[in-house]
PDB file of C-alpha atoms in Angstrom:
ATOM      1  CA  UNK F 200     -48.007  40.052  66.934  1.00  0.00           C
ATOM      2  CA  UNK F 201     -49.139  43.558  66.940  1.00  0.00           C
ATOM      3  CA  UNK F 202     -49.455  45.920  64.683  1.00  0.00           C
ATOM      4  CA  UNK F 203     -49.194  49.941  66.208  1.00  0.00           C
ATOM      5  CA  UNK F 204     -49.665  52.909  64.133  1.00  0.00           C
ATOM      6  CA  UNK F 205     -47.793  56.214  65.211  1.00  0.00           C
ATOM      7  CA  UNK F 206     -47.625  59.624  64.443  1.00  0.00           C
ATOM      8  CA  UNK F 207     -45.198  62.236  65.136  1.00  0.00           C
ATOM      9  CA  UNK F 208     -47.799  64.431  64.561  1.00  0.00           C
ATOM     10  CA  UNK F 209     -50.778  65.343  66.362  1.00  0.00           C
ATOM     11  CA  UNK F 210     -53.618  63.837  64.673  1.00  0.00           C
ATOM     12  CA  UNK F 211     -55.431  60.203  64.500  1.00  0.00           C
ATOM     13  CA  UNK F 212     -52.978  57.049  63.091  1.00  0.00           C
ATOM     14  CA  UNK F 213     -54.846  54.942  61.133  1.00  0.00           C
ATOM     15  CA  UNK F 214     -53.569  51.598  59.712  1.00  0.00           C
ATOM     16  CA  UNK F 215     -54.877  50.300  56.295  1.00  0.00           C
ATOM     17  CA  UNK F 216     -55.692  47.239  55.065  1.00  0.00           C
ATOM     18  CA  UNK F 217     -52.559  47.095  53.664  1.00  0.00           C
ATOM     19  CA  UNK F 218     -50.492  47.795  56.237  1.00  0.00           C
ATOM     20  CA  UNK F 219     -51.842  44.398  57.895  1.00  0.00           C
ATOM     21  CA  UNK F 220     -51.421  42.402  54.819  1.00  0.00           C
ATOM     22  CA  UNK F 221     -47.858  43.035  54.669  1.00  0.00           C
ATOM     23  CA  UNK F 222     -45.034  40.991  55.969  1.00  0.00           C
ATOM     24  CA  UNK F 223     -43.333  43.299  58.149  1.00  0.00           C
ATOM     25  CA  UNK F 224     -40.669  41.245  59.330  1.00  0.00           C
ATOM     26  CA  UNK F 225     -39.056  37.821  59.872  1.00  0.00           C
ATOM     27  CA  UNK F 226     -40.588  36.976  63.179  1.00  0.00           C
ATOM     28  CA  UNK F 227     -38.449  33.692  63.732  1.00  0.00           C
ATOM     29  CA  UNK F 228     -35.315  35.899  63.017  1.00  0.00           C
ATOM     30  CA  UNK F 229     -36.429  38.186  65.556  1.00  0.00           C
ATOM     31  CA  UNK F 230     -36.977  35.767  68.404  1.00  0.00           C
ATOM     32  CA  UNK F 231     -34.118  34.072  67.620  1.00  0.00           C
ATOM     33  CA  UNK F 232     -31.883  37.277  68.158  1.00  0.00           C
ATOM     34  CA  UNK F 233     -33.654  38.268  71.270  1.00  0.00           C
ATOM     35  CA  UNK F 234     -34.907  41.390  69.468  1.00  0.00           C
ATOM     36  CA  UNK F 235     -38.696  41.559  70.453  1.00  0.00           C
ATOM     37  CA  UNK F 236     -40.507  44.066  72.080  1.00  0.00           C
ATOM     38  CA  UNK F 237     -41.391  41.479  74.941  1.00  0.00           C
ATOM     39  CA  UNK F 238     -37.426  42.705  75.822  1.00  0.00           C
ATOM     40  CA  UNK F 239     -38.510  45.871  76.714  1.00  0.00           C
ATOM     41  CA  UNK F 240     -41.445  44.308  79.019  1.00  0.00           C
ATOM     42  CA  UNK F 241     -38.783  42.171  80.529  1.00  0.00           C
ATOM     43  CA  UNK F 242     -36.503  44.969  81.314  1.00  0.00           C
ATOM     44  CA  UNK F 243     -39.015  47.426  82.679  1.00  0.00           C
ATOM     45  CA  UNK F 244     -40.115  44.493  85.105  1.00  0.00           C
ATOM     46  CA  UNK F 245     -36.874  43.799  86.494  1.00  0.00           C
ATOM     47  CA  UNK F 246     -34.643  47.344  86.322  1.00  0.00           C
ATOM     48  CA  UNK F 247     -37.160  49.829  85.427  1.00  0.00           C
ATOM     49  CA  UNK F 248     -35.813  50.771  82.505  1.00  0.00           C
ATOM     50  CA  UNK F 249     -38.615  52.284  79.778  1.00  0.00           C
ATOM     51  CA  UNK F 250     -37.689  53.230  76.101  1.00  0.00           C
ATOM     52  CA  UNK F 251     -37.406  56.833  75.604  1.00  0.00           C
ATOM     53  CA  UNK F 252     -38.959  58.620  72.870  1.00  0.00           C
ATOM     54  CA  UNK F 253     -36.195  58.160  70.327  1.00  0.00           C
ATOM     55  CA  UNK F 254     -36.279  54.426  70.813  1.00  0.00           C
ATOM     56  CA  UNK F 255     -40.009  54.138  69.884  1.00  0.00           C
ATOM     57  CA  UNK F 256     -39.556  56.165  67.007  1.00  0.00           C
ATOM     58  CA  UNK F 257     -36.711  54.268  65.549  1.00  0.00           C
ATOM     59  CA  UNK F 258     -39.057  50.926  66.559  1.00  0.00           C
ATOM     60  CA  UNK F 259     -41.688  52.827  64.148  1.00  0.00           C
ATOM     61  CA  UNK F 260     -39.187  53.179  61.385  1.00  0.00           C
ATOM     62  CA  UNK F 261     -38.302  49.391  61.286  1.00  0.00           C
ATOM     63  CA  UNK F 262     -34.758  49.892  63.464  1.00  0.00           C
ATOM     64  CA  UNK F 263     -34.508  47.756  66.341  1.00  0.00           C
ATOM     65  CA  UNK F 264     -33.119  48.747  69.423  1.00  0.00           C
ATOM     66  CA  UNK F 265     -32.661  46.394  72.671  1.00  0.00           C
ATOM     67  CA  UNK F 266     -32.815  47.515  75.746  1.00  0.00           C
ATOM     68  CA  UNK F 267     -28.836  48.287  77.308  1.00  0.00           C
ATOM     69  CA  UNK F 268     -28.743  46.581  80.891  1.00  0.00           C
ATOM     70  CA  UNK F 269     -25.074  47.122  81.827  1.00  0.00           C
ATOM     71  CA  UNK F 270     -24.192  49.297  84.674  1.00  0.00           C
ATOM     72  CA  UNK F 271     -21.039  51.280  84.303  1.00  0.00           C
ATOM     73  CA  UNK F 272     -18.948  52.316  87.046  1.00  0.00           C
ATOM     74  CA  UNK F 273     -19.194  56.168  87.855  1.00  0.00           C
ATOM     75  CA  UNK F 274     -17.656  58.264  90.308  1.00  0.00           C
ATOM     76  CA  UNK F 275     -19.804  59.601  92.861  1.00  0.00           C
ATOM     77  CA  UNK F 276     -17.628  62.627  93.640  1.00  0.00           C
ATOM     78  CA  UNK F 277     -19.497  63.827  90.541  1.00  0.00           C
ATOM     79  CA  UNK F 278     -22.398  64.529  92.385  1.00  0.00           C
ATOM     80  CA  UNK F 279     -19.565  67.347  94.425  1.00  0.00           C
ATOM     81  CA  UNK F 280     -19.185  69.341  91.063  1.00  0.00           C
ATOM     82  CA  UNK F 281     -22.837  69.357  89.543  1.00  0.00           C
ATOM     83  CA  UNK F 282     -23.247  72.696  91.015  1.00  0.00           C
ATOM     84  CA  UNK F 283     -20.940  73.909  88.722  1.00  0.00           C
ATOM     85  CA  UNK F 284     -21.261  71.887  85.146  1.00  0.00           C
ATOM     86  CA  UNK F 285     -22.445  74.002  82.418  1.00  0.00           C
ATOM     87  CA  UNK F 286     -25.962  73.659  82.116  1.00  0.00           C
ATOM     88  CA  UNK F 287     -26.340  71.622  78.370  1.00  0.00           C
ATOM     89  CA  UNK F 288     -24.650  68.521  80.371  1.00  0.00           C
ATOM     90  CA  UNK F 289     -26.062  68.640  83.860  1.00  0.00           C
ATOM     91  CA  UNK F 290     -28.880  66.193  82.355  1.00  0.00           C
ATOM     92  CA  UNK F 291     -26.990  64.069  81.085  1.00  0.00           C
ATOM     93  CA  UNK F 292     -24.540  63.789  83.737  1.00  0.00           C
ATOM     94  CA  UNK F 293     -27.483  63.785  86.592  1.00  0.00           C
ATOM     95  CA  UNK F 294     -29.016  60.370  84.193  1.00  0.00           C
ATOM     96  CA  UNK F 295     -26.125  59.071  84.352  1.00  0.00           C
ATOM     97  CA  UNK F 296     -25.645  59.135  88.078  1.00  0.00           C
ATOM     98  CA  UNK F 297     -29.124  58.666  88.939  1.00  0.00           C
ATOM     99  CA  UNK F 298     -28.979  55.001  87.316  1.00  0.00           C
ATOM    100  CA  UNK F 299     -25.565  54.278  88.810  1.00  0.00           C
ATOM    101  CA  UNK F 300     -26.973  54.838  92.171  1.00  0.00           C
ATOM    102  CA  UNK F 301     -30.343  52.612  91.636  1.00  0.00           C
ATOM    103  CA  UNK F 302     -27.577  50.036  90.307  1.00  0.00           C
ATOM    104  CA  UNK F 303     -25.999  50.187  93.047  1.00  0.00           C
ATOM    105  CA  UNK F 304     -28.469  49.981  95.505  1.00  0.00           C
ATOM    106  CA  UNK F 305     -30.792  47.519  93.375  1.00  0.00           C
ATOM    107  CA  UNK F 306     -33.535  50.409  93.368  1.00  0.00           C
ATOM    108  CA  UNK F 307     -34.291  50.679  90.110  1.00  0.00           C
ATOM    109  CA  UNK F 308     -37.587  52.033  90.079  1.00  0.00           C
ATOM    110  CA  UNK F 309     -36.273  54.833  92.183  1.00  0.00           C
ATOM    111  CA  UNK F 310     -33.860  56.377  89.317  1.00  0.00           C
ATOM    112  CA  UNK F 311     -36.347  59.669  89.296  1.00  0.00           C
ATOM    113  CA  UNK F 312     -36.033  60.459  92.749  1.00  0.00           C
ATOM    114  CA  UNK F 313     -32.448  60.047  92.860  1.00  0.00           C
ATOM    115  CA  UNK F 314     -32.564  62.165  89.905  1.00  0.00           C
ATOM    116  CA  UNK F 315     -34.634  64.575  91.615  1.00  0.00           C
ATOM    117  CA  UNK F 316     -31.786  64.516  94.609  1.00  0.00           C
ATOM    118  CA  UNK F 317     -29.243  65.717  91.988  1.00  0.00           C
ATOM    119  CA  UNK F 318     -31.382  68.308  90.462  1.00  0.00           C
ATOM    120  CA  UNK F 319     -32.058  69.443  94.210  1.00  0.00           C
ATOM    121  CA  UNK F 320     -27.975  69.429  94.300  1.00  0.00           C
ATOM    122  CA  UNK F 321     -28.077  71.326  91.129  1.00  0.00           C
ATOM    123  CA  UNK F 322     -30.751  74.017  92.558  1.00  0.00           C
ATOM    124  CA  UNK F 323     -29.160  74.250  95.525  1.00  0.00           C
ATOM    125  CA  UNK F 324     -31.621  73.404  97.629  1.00  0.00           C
ATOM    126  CA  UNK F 325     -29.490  70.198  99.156  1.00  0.00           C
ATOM    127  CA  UNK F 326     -25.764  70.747  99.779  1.00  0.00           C
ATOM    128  CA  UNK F 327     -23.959  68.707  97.561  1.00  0.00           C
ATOM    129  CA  UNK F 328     -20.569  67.663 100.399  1.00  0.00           C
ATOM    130  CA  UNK F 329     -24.229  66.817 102.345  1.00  0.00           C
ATOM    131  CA  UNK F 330     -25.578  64.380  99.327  1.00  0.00           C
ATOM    132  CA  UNK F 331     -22.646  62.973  98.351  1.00  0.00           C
ATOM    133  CA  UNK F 332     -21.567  61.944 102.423  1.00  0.00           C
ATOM    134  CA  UNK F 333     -25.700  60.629 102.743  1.00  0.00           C
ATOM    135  CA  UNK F 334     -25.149  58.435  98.990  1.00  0.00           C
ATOM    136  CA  UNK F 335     -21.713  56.848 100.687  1.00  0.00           C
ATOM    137  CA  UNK F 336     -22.912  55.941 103.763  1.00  0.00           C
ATOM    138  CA  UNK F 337     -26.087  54.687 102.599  1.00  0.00           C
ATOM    139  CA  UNK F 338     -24.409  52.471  99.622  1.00  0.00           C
ATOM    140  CA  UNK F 339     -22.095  51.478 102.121  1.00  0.00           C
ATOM    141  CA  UNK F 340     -24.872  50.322 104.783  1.00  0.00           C
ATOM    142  CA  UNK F 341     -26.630  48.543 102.039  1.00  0.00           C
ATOM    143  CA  UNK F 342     -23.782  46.474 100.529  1.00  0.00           C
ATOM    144  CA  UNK F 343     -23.169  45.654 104.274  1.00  0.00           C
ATOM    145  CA  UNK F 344     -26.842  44.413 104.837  1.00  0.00           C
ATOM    146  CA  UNK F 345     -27.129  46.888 107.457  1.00  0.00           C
ATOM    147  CA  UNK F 346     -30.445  48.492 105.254  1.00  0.00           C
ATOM    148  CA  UNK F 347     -33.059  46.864 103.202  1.00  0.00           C
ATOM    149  CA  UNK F 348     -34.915  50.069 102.059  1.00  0.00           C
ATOM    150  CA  UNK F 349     -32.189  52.493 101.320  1.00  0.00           C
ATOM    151  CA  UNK F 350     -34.377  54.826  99.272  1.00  0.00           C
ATOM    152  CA  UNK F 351     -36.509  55.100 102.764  1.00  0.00           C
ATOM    153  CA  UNK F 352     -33.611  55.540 104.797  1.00  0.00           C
ATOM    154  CA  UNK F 353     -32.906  58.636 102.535  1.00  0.00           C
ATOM    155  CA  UNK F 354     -36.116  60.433 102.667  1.00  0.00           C
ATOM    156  CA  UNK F 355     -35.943  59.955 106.362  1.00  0.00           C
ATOM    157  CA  UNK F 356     -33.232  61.188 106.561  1.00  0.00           C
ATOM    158  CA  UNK F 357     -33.324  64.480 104.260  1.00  0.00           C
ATOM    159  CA  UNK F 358     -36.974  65.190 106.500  1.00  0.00           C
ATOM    160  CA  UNK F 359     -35.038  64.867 109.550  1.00  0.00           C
ATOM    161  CA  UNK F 360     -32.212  67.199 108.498  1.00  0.00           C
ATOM    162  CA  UNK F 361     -34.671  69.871 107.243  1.00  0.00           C
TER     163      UNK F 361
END
């Protein structure tokens, strides 16, 4: 395996002699349970999903974490009252739709710029009735085979509007 040094700090890590010497965990355990950091690999390749910052850090302190792959079902019409969440859980709630809709549309390493749509909704710089009709036609089109690149279809479609 590999050994990685981190700091939380800005400065050089440095590993010791000890810290390769020691038996850090149960490997067998580990692949046995799935929990490896080849999991994170795996899910990055096939949903674009990275570890945030918290994860590695809890990694670093011996806690492992696997990557969560379900998909939850969220209301779109969500997207129709972002303009006027209070600001502390806009993030949270735009995250949270922003994977839904690369879920749903199998786009996974698109989640930023659908995040970037809601944050445009959020702005104000995209209508959100306009946005929300666009995301339901365009989910609808794809689940109907009618689209193949529905993350194309939306850019083209925002230039056109503009």
């Amino acid at each position: 395996g590999t050994l990685w040094a981190v700091r939380l700090r800005p400065g050089k890590a440095r590993l010791t002699m000890d810290d390769y010497l020691h038996p850090w965990r149960n490997l067998a355990l580990d692949m046995a349970n799935g929990i490896l950091s080849y999991a994170w690999v795996k899910v990055y390749q096939d949903h674009g999903i990275r570890p945030t910052l918290d994860t590695l850090v809890l990694w670093a302190q011996g806690k492992r974490v696997i990557p969560n792959t379900k998909s939850v079902a969220v209301d779109l019409g969500l997207i129709l009252v972002l303009p006027e969440v209070e600001s502390p859980k806009i993030p949270a709630l735009i995250t949270l739709l922003a994977t839904y809709i690369a879920d749903v549309l199998n786009d996974h390493r698109s989640r930023r710029f659908y995040a970037g749509l809601l944050w445009a909704v959020v702005r104000g710089e995209i209508p959100a009735q306009y946005l929300f009709s666009l995301l339901v036609r365009v989910i609808r089109d794809y689940a109907e085979g009618f689209l193949t690149k529905p993350g194309a279809y939306i850019v083209k479609t925002l230039k056109e509007a503009s």
